[in-house]
XYZ file of C-alpha atoms in Angstrom:
604
model
C 0.000 0.000 0.000
C 1.442 3.389 -0.954
C 0.444 7.016 -0.376
C 1.090 9.418 -3.255
C 1.020 13.196 -3.022
C 0.810 14.128 -6.693
C -2.709 15.256 -7.687
C -4.278 14.674 -11.120
C -4.056 17.550 -13.603
C -7.056 19.905 -13.468
C -7.607 19.168 -17.173
C -8.630 15.652 -16.212
C -11.800 16.785 -14.370
C -13.331 18.564 -17.166
C -35.834 4.256 -19.389
C -48.876 -3.192 -17.990
C -50.363 -0.513 -18.591
C -51.575 -2.804 -21.234
C -53.992 -2.137 -24.013
C -56.821 -2.214 -21.419
C -59.426 0.263 -22.428
C -58.129 0.598 -25.979
C -60.428 -0.167 -28.854
C -58.562 -2.916 -30.659
C -58.476 -2.502 -34.409
C -60.154 -5.813 -34.959
C -62.921 -4.630 -32.661
C -64.155 -2.597 -35.582
C -62.848 -4.703 -38.418
C -64.027 -8.043 -37.125
C -67.672 -7.036 -36.829
C -68.212 -6.833 -40.562
C -69.361 -3.259 -41.172
C -70.155 -1.978 -44.625
C -69.021 1.438 -45.758
C -72.386 2.983 -44.882
C -71.956 2.085 -41.221
C -74.474 -0.771 -41.125
C -73.757 -4.373 -40.249
C -73.342 -6.688 -43.216
C -74.464 -10.319 -43.234
C -70.902 -11.241 -44.267
C -67.791 -9.589 -42.782
C -66.274 -7.337 -45.428
C -62.590 -7.472 -44.420
C -60.092 -8.711 -41.873
C -62.646 -11.071 -40.410
C -61.818 -12.485 -37.016
C -65.385 -13.705 -36.492
C -67.012 -17.086 -37.110
C -68.304 -17.827 -40.586
C -71.513 -16.025 -41.427
C -73.065 -13.152 -39.579
C -73.282 -14.573 -36.043
C -70.959 -13.271 -33.394
C -70.928 -15.727 -30.530
C -70.373 -14.439 -27.004
C -69.744 -17.349 -24.710
C -70.988 -16.523 -21.219
C -71.005 -13.096 -19.633
C -69.239 -10.031 -21.032
C -67.853 -8.150 -18.058
C -68.002 -4.373 -18.348
C -66.027 -3.109 -15.359
C -68.277 -4.825 -12.834
C -71.364 -5.196 -15.029
C -72.393 -8.072 -17.255
C -74.141 -8.256 -20.580
C -75.914 -11.618 -20.643
C -76.407 -13.427 -23.916
C -77.453 -17.040 -24.059
C -78.075 -16.903 -27.787
C -75.724 -15.578 -30.453
C -75.671 -11.881 -31.260
C -76.636 -11.710 -34.904
C -75.620 -8.963 -37.327
C -78.792 -7.969 -39.163
C -78.413 -6.575 -42.666
C -81.323 -4.145 -42.291
C -80.586 -2.706 -38.856
C -77.615 -0.827 -37.480
C -77.970 -2.783 -34.258
C -77.581 -6.156 -32.597
C -80.377 -8.603 -32.079
C -80.533 -11.395 -29.543
C -83.261 -13.141 -27.606
C -81.200 -12.678 -24.440
C -82.053 -14.495 -21.233
C -85.471 -12.989 -20.573
C -88.025 -10.956 -22.442
C -85.621 -8.170 -23.359
C -83.420 -7.845 -26.419
C -80.357 -6.725 -24.449
C -79.888 -6.979 -20.718
C -77.044 -5.571 -18.596
C -76.944 -6.771 -15.040
C -74.954 -5.429 -12.099
C -73.604 -8.658 -10.593
C -72.598 -6.895 -7.363
C -75.924 -5.211 -6.666
C -77.818 -8.224 -8.040
C -80.124 -6.047 -10.102
C -80.507 -4.932 -13.693
C -78.497 -1.954 -14.871
C -80.430 -1.979 -18.138
C -83.189 -4.021 -19.762
C -84.115 -2.720 -23.197
C -86.657 -4.330 -25.454
C -89.294 -3.423 -27.998
C -93.033 -3.931 -28.092
C -94.010 -2.937 -24.563
C -94.660 0.724 -23.937
C -94.072 0.124 -20.234
C -90.646 -1.388 -20.831
C -87.527 0.431 -19.706
C -86.474 1.345 -23.253
C -83.270 3.301 -23.938
C -81.493 4.290 -20.759
C -78.136 5.775 -19.770
C -75.390 3.413 -18.577
C -72.037 4.950 -17.632
C -71.994 7.082 -20.765
C -74.771 7.259 -23.289
C -76.885 4.389 -24.505
C -79.456 6.133 -26.665
C -82.110 5.266 -29.152
C -82.763 6.842 -32.534
C -82.778 10.633 -32.392
C -83.670 13.416 -34.804
C -81.070 16.139 -35.296
C -81.660 19.825 -35.996
C -81.908 19.170 -39.719
C -84.670 16.639 -39.215
C -82.432 13.688 -40.047
C -83.079 10.596 -37.941
C -79.849 9.023 -36.769
C -79.608 5.479 -35.410
C -79.033 4.915 -31.719
C -75.608 4.385 -30.264
C -74.087 2.251 -27.562
C -70.984 3.705 -25.969
C -69.626 2.386 -22.693
C -67.089 4.406 -20.737
C -63.770 2.625 -20.654
C -64.515 0.625 -23.751
C -65.453 -3.019 -23.909
C -63.223 -5.432 -25.754
C -63.645 -9.195 -25.753
C -61.446 -11.324 -27.964
C -61.272 -8.737 -30.735
C -64.947 -7.784 -30.480
C -65.965 -4.302 -29.414
C -69.250 -2.741 -28.389
C -68.330 0.500 -30.160
C -69.735 1.262 -33.638
C -67.714 2.710 -36.493
C -68.512 4.189 -39.859
C -66.097 2.109 -41.944
C -64.918 3.495 -45.301
C -62.988 1.338 -47.767
C -61.255 4.084 -49.748
C -61.069 2.014 -52.938
C -64.858 1.695 -52.909
C -64.967 5.491 -52.900
C -62.691 5.884 -55.917
C -59.236 6.293 -54.328
C -56.943 3.677 -55.830
C -53.386 2.705 -54.872
C -50.707 3.206 -57.497
C -52.386 6.343 -58.901
C -52.223 10.102 -58.379
C -55.507 10.050 -56.451
C -54.905 12.260 -53.410
C -55.902 10.186 -50.397
C -55.289 13.108 -48.040
C -57.681 15.344 -49.982
C -60.327 12.607 -50.000
C -60.120 12.013 -46.234
C -60.142 15.749 -45.502
C -63.237 16.353 -47.588
C -65.005 13.155 -46.553
C -64.570 13.594 -42.817
C -65.151 17.333 -42.789
C -68.347 16.933 -44.752
C -69.700 13.874 -42.972
C -72.298 13.759 -40.229
C -70.732 10.682 -38.619
C -67.876 11.742 -36.322
C -66.717 8.137 -35.830
C -64.982 6.930 -38.993
C -62.417 4.258 -39.793
C -60.665 4.540 -43.161
C -59.499 1.218 -44.583
C -56.666 1.129 -47.120
C -56.380 -2.124 -49.076
C -52.758 -3.058 -49.749
C -50.758 -0.766 -52.014
C -49.080 2.646 -52.199
C -51.323 5.721 -52.021
C -50.526 9.321 -52.911
C -51.118 11.673 -49.957
C -50.403 15.318 -50.797
C -52.962 17.194 -48.694
C -52.588 17.636 -44.940
C -55.510 16.293 -42.909
C -56.461 18.432 -39.918
C -59.517 17.455 -37.871
C -60.186 19.154 -34.547
C -63.450 17.567 -33.359
C -64.492 13.926 -33.551
C -65.571 10.993 -31.446
C -63.239 8.500 -33.106
C -60.928 8.625 -36.103
C -58.939 5.734 -37.535
C -56.891 4.694 -40.548
C -55.624 1.167 -41.147
C -53.862 -0.818 -43.846
C -55.283 -4.106 -45.048
C -53.015 -5.808 -44.290
C -50.346 -3.131 -44.948
C -50.464 0.109 -46.904
C -48.025 2.907 -47.744
C -48.988 6.572 -47.986
C -46.458 8.723 -49.867
C -46.116 12.481 -49.816
C -44.504 14.181 -52.837
C -45.700 17.689 -51.916
C -42.870 19.718 -50.286
C -45.444 22.192 -48.941
C -47.378 19.603 -46.922
C -46.552 20.074 -43.229
C -48.140 16.877 -41.875
C -50.132 13.805 -42.799
C -52.458 13.814 -39.778
C -53.125 16.509 -37.206
C -55.973 15.415 -34.973
C -57.663 17.166 -32.077
C -57.670 20.798 -31.016
C -55.425 20.346 -27.987
C -58.396 20.979 -25.695
C -60.379 18.392 -23.748
C -63.769 17.119 -24.926
C -63.048 17.771 -28.601
C -61.547 14.433 -29.690
C -61.942 11.094 -27.939
C -60.166 8.298 -29.819
C -57.563 7.837 -32.552
C -56.137 4.634 -33.982
C -53.889 3.734 -36.869
C -52.339 0.391 -37.777
C -50.302 -1.175 -40.580
C -49.389 2.148 -42.259
C -46.038 3.256 -43.719
C -45.611 7.032 -44.020
C -43.220 7.764 -46.909
C -41.316 11.093 -47.061
C -38.450 9.916 -49.256
C -39.117 12.609 -51.884
C -36.538 15.426 -51.735
C -37.566 18.442 -49.612
C -40.546 16.598 -48.155
C -40.424 16.871 -44.365
C -44.028 16.285 -43.352
C -44.696 15.141 -39.805
C -46.521 11.838 -39.677
C -48.909 11.969 -36.705
C -49.862 14.800 -34.386
C -52.746 13.596 -32.233
C -54.243 15.063 -29.053
C -57.204 13.016 -27.813
C -58.931 12.489 -24.496
C -59.168 8.746 -23.920
C -57.636 6.335 -26.460
C -54.624 6.481 -28.752
C -53.425 3.434 -30.679
C -50.523 3.548 -33.180
C -49.431 0.032 -34.052
C -47.122 -1.470 -36.657
C -46.490 1.890 -38.315
C -43.307 2.988 -40.070
C -41.840 6.296 -41.225
C -39.394 6.031 -44.135
C -37.356 8.911 -45.494
C -35.323 11.575 -43.744
C -36.931 14.754 -42.438
C -34.482 16.685 -44.584
C -35.330 20.240 -43.550
C -37.034 22.245 -40.829
C -40.620 22.680 -42.011
C -43.931 22.771 -40.223
C -43.718 20.805 -36.977
C -40.447 19.994 -35.245
C -41.405 16.382 -34.507
C -42.351 13.363 -36.580
C -44.822 11.871 -34.069
C -46.420 13.942 -31.308
C -49.002 11.971 -29.277
C -50.942 13.485 -26.369
C -53.609 12.119 -24.028
C -55.470 15.104 -22.646
C -57.155 13.338 -19.706
C -55.489 11.426 -16.904
C -57.848 8.522 -17.637
C -56.474 8.300 -21.180
C -54.605 5.211 -22.317
C -52.365 4.757 -25.360
C -50.200 2.216 -27.156
C -47.485 2.742 -29.776
C -45.230 0.441 -31.775
C -43.330 2.256 -34.545
C -40.244 2.033 -36.740
C -38.412 5.251 -37.652
C -35.073 4.298 -39.252
C -34.186 7.394 -41.303
C -34.318 10.217 -38.774
C -33.623 13.817 -39.730
C -31.007 16.032 -41.324
C -27.987 17.469 -39.522
C -26.930 21.096 -39.895
C -23.815 22.018 -37.875
C -24.900 25.692 -37.933
C -27.929 24.792 -35.780
C -28.042 23.434 -32.249
C -29.743 20.148 -31.471
C -33.050 21.771 -30.470
C -33.474 23.308 -33.921
C -33.577 19.890 -35.569
C -36.557 17.520 -35.896
C -37.460 15.146 -33.039
C -38.489 11.517 -33.338
C -41.310 11.081 -30.803
C -42.232 13.954 -28.496
C -44.483 13.751 -25.421
C -44.690 16.960 -23.458
C -46.760 19.795 -21.965
C -50.425 18.754 -22.083
C -49.975 14.973 -21.855
C -51.859 13.605 -18.812
C -52.647 9.946 -19.547
C -50.469 6.830 -19.844
C -48.871 5.776 -23.128
C -46.918 2.558 -23.651
C -44.246 2.615 -26.368
C -42.842 -0.829 -27.066
C -41.121 -2.939 -29.729
C -40.011 0.220 -31.526
C -36.891 1.309 -33.416
C -35.776 4.934 -33.799
C -32.578 6.156 -35.467
C -30.906 9.332 -36.635
C -32.804 12.218 -35.008
C -30.436 14.947 -33.810
C -33.033 16.469 -31.466
C -33.934 13.508 -29.233
C -35.110 10.019 -30.152
C -37.938 9.827 -27.604
C -38.487 13.081 -25.724
C -40.768 12.715 -22.710
C -40.499 15.618 -20.296
C -42.465 18.539 -18.933
C -45.792 16.678 -18.797
C -47.830 15.346 -15.877
C -48.791 12.017 -17.413
C -46.947 8.719 -17.723
C -44.924 7.112 -20.487
C -43.608 3.544 -20.418
C -40.947 2.608 -22.982
C -40.283 -1.137 -23.318
C -38.222 -3.386 -25.586
C -37.173 -0.463 -27.749
C -33.934 0.338 -29.581
C -32.759 3.904 -30.165
C -29.679 4.557 -32.252
C -27.567 7.603 -33.107
C -29.957 10.244 -31.841
C -28.630 13.529 -30.483
C -29.538 15.608 -27.404
C -31.199 12.681 -25.618
C -31.741 9.254 -27.122
C -34.209 8.371 -24.385
C -35.390 11.273 -22.241
C -37.610 10.457 -19.269
C -39.878 12.834 -17.397
C -42.127 12.627 -14.388
C -43.781 9.249 -13.871
C -41.937 7.653 -16.791
C -40.574 4.105 -16.935
C -38.049 2.557 -19.325
C -37.481 -1.204 -19.442
C -35.249 -3.377 -21.626
C -34.112 -0.629 -23.985
C -30.957 -0.698 -26.112
C -29.245 2.640 -26.799
C -26.491 2.676 -29.434
C -24.115 5.343 -30.712
C -21.666 4.603 -33.489
C -21.606 7.851 -35.504
C -21.808 10.804 -33.082
C -18.249 11.925 -33.801
C -18.804 11.465 -37.526
C -21.844 13.760 -37.504
C -20.578 16.152 -34.856
C -23.430 16.251 -32.356
C -23.628 15.557 -28.628
C -26.039 13.249 -26.892
C -27.093 11.706 -23.633
C -28.122 8.095 -24.040
C -30.438 8.109 -20.992
C -31.566 11.483 -19.669
C -33.870 12.115 -16.692
C -35.261 15.648 -16.341
C -38.277 17.486 -14.923
C -39.302 14.431 -12.942
C -40.574 13.971 -9.420
C -39.985 10.274 -9.980
C -38.753 8.144 -12.878
C -37.537 4.552 -13.253
C -35.188 2.893 -15.752
C -34.558 -0.847 -15.545
C -32.481 -3.140 -17.767
C -30.946 -0.531 -20.062
C -28.050 -1.510 -22.363
C -25.854 1.333 -23.637
C -23.280 0.733 -26.358
C -21.122 3.822 -26.963
C -18.677 3.256 -29.786
C -17.994 6.958 -30.351
C -17.697 9.825 -27.895
C -19.217 13.285 -27.577
C -18.847 16.150 -25.088
C -22.015 14.943 -23.383
C -22.768 12.128 -20.913
C -24.203 8.696 -21.443
C -26.482 8.878 -18.390
C -27.622 12.277 -17.170
C -29.848 13.197 -14.229
C -30.722 16.891 -14.085
C -31.094 18.965 -10.968
C -34.833 19.338 -11.717
C -35.254 15.564 -11.356
C -36.100 14.622 -7.787
C -36.362 10.876 -7.153
C -35.326 8.269 -9.686
C -34.231 4.632 -9.658
C -31.769 3.466 -12.302
C -31.190 -0.251 -12.010
C -29.635 -3.049 -14.077
C -27.698 -0.680 -16.338
C -25.014 -2.117 -18.647
C -22.581 0.302 -20.309
C -19.893 -0.454 -22.869
C -17.912 2.686 -23.704
C -15.033 2.791 -26.183
C -14.372 6.529 -25.967
C -13.355 9.097 -23.389
C -16.539 10.688 -22.092
C -18.608 10.814 -18.957
C -20.504 7.635 -18.270
C -22.771 9.558 -15.902
C -23.359 13.001 -14.472
C -25.849 13.802 -11.714
C -26.311 17.532 -11.100
C -28.180 19.625 -8.551
C -27.821 22.133 -5.724
C -28.575 21.836 -2.026
C -29.241 18.950 0.323
C -33.034 18.861 0.067
C -33.327 17.123 -3.279
C -34.768 13.666 -3.709
C -32.762 10.462 -3.741
C -31.146 8.908 -6.796
C -30.703 5.142 -6.474
C -28.291 3.533 -8.920
C -28.095 -0.217 -8.440
C -26.619 -3.155 -10.333
C -24.572 -1.281 -12.910
C -21.903 -2.914 -15.084
C -19.450 -0.505 -16.726
C -16.778 -1.646 -19.177
C -14.754 1.397 -20.189
C -11.858 1.419 -22.651
C -11.751 5.185 -23.145
C -8.469 7.040 -23.100
C -7.275 10.572 -22.559
C -9.674 13.192 -23.803
C -11.586 16.321 -22.852
C -13.276 14.274 -20.163
C -10.710 11.847 -18.893
C -12.882 10.973 -15.890
C -15.570 8.339 -15.815
C -18.239 10.681 -14.477
C -19.221 13.116 -11.746
C -21.780 13.130 -8.955
C -22.560 16.744 -8.068
C -25.789 16.331 -6.134
C -26.583 15.058 -2.656
C -28.340 11.844 -1.688
C -27.107 9.436 -4.329
C -26.925 5.743 -3.506
C -24.609 3.563 -5.580
C -25.161 -0.140 -5.052
C -23.509 -3.221 -6.564
C -21.544 -1.594 -9.375
C -18.841 -3.421 -11.289
C -16.540 -0.838 -12.876
C -13.668 -1.901 -15.136
C -11.344 0.792 -16.510
C -9.105 -0.512 -19.286
C -7.487 2.397 -21.133
C -5.008 1.445 -23.837
C -1.275 1.619 -23.359
C -0.133 5.230 -23.152
C -3.655 6.479 -22.393
C -5.003 7.592 -19.032
C -8.489 7.404 -17.620
C -9.738 8.285 -14.130
C -12.746 6.945 -12.301
C -15.879 8.479 -10.795
C -15.625 11.864 -9.049
C -17.687 12.396 -5.875
C -18.339 16.109 -5.389
C -21.508 16.236 -3.246
C -22.528 15.252 0.296
C -24.336 12.128 1.407
C -23.160 9.901 -1.440
C -23.369 6.275 -0.348
C -21.259 3.696 -2.222
C -21.494 0.067 -1.151
C -21.098 -3.439 -2.509
C -19.163 -2.227 -5.563
C -16.061 -3.473 -7.359
C -13.585 -1.025 -8.929
C -10.819 -2.262 -11.228
C -8.175 -0.224 -13.060
C -5.629 -1.799 -15.384
C -3.040 0.956 -14.736
C -2.446 -0.112 -11.172
C -1.172 2.699 -8.981
C -1.044 5.036 -12.000
C -4.786 4.757 -12.541
C -7.379 6.389 -10.304
C -10.518 4.324 -9.679
C -12.427 6.755 -7.454
C -11.890 10.449 -6.564
C -13.224 12.345 -3.531
C -13.485 16.007 -4.417
C -14.559 19.181 -2.637
C -18.099 18.748 -1.301
C -17.878 15.025 -0.600
C -18.877 15.434 3.050
C -20.539 12.480 4.769
C -19.499 10.130 1.980
C -20.001 6.434 2.806
C -17.578 3.911 1.305
C -18.589 0.571 2.706
C -18.070 -3.061 1.736
C -16.458 -2.330 -1.635
C -13.570 -4.016 -3.465
C -10.764 -2.007 -5.010
C -8.755 -4.209 -7.368
C -5.634 -2.349 -8.431
C -5.899 1.358 -9.185
C -5.996 4.227 -6.696
C -8.519 5.672 -4.271
C -7.794 9.393 -4.270
C -8.815 12.401 -2.122
C -8.021 15.945 -3.238
C -6.387 18.240 -0.678
C -9.256 20.710 -1.159
C -11.804 18.076 -0.139
C -12.870 18.355 3.518
C -14.841 15.072 3.411
C -16.432 15.847 6.765
C -17.460 12.756 8.751
C -16.748 10.344 5.917
C -17.183 6.676 6.791
C -14.818 4.219 5.138
C -15.382 0.706 6.413
C -15.513 -2.944 5.443
C -13.668 -2.354 2.172
C -11.143 -4.680 0.578
C -8.063 -3.083 -0.999
C -6.479 -5.730 -3.225
C -3.831 -6.247 -5.904
C -1.700 -3.276 -4.938
C -4.463 -0.700 -4.595
C -3.068 2.692 -3.562
C -4.510 5.339 -1.265
C -3.362 8.686 -2.642
C -3.717 12.288 -1.599
C -4.942 12.784 1.967
C -7.469 10.952 4.062
C -8.618 13.794 6.316
C -11.989 13.476 7.948
C -12.310 9.730 7.535
C -14.006 7.699 10.239
C -12.361 4.390 9.457
C -13.523 1.034 10.649
C -12.348 -2.373 9.541
C -10.841 -2.326 6.074
C -8.708 -5.037 4.543
C -5.486 -4.351 2.723
C -3.488 -2.006 4.897
C -5.553 1.068 5.842
């Protein structure tokens, strides 16, 4: 064991809810609607129902504590926009509260004393005449939705666009058709079906008020914009509550490969349900035009639920004269978002201004099984209430393109969680791989695996004062082969109340290179159960205690080779260093003032 007095050069310091409550696509498709909104005796597309017109419901359909009882099959009648069943009694449809043991609704025809149309949760109404004297059929809408094995209680006006004269492989403007059709229609619940093929879409669709809006490919369709002046494909909702309820899209590829086309794909702000599944954006957003994001989903009510699975491989342009924030984003969730959106099984690459940006909102976002590659600013940025699980963050061209990035970034969060995150950093930038801002209070970052081949900060936790929340960092594995650079240290902790548990840190700079370990520069940092290894032996620093490291706890750790260092400027008031194992020639360098030492192995 040796004590060295030489200090390092100052230049060296420089990520179920599930789909519960969502209207599954097949909930509309599998019922066999015709384009005029009525039931057809034969399903018209994407049938997930039995042969013929009967939809069999086996047993009771539970509706959040209520049951709809059907002994017989529900039959789709070709002359009524309704269901017909003999039910279990005299009524056509019966809903029973199984808890209260009484009927919530019994509706049947032929008896003027019968209960007739009644309200249940949200409206169940009969036929009504509007202001223009047009009689509209009744509707059945149950708050929270009702989905049973791809069957839904909700009704949709289903439009097969090819039946309305819009053909794939032609110059027919699908966007213009949808804009005119929906704006001019009296039915505010419409699902547009695109049989397989490539459609021209050169008119932006903006719809502010609707009950439900959907567009699906059958089984997959591409919509291509060749109009450089089109700012977006879909912009849905006004941004205010009670204007738009539900949006879904599935099996759609948005194509912006034409030069100077930079249309955003989906901007949707709805109250309750948002469903974007198996969608892809191809082509680079090659200029700043219209919106600054490709997909911008928002749930305006805290009861709202959403699901997204997207592929975005081509990202956006890079202009070195602009900062990251002036470039397009991949997916942005911010400001007015209040509900809970799950993003899973997605791939995002090449956006300079964040891959997934989720910050500044009061809702929740869960990102699962998703890969983000070569995105600047923040690949995966978490905000309040957000959760990231099993995400893979890759950088292999940051230096080539000249931008900075944080792989995992937590900001503006009272609480956020990231679990099982794999970070592969093949190139370095002036930024950090894992960043926790001072405006983030509590967060738990666990099961983090980092491979870094360049000299940059693995992590930086910032903040002022002792009253901030706690940051728990557990079960990290760090393999670092970076060498001398603008940031020759592994990272810096500059905020109080950080717990580091069960880290395995291996520093392996190449011959002739130098690399220092983590710098502790804040009070109440607790490090325990960790292993620190440095291949430079006494010439390599594994851990540094800097000014502000008062009350540091170093307990039950292993130091294998390398140096544990304390700057002379560091008071380290009431530090506790106990139960550690100093092995393989580990050095203690600098001073050890203020240490309350207990049993350590290896010579202290």
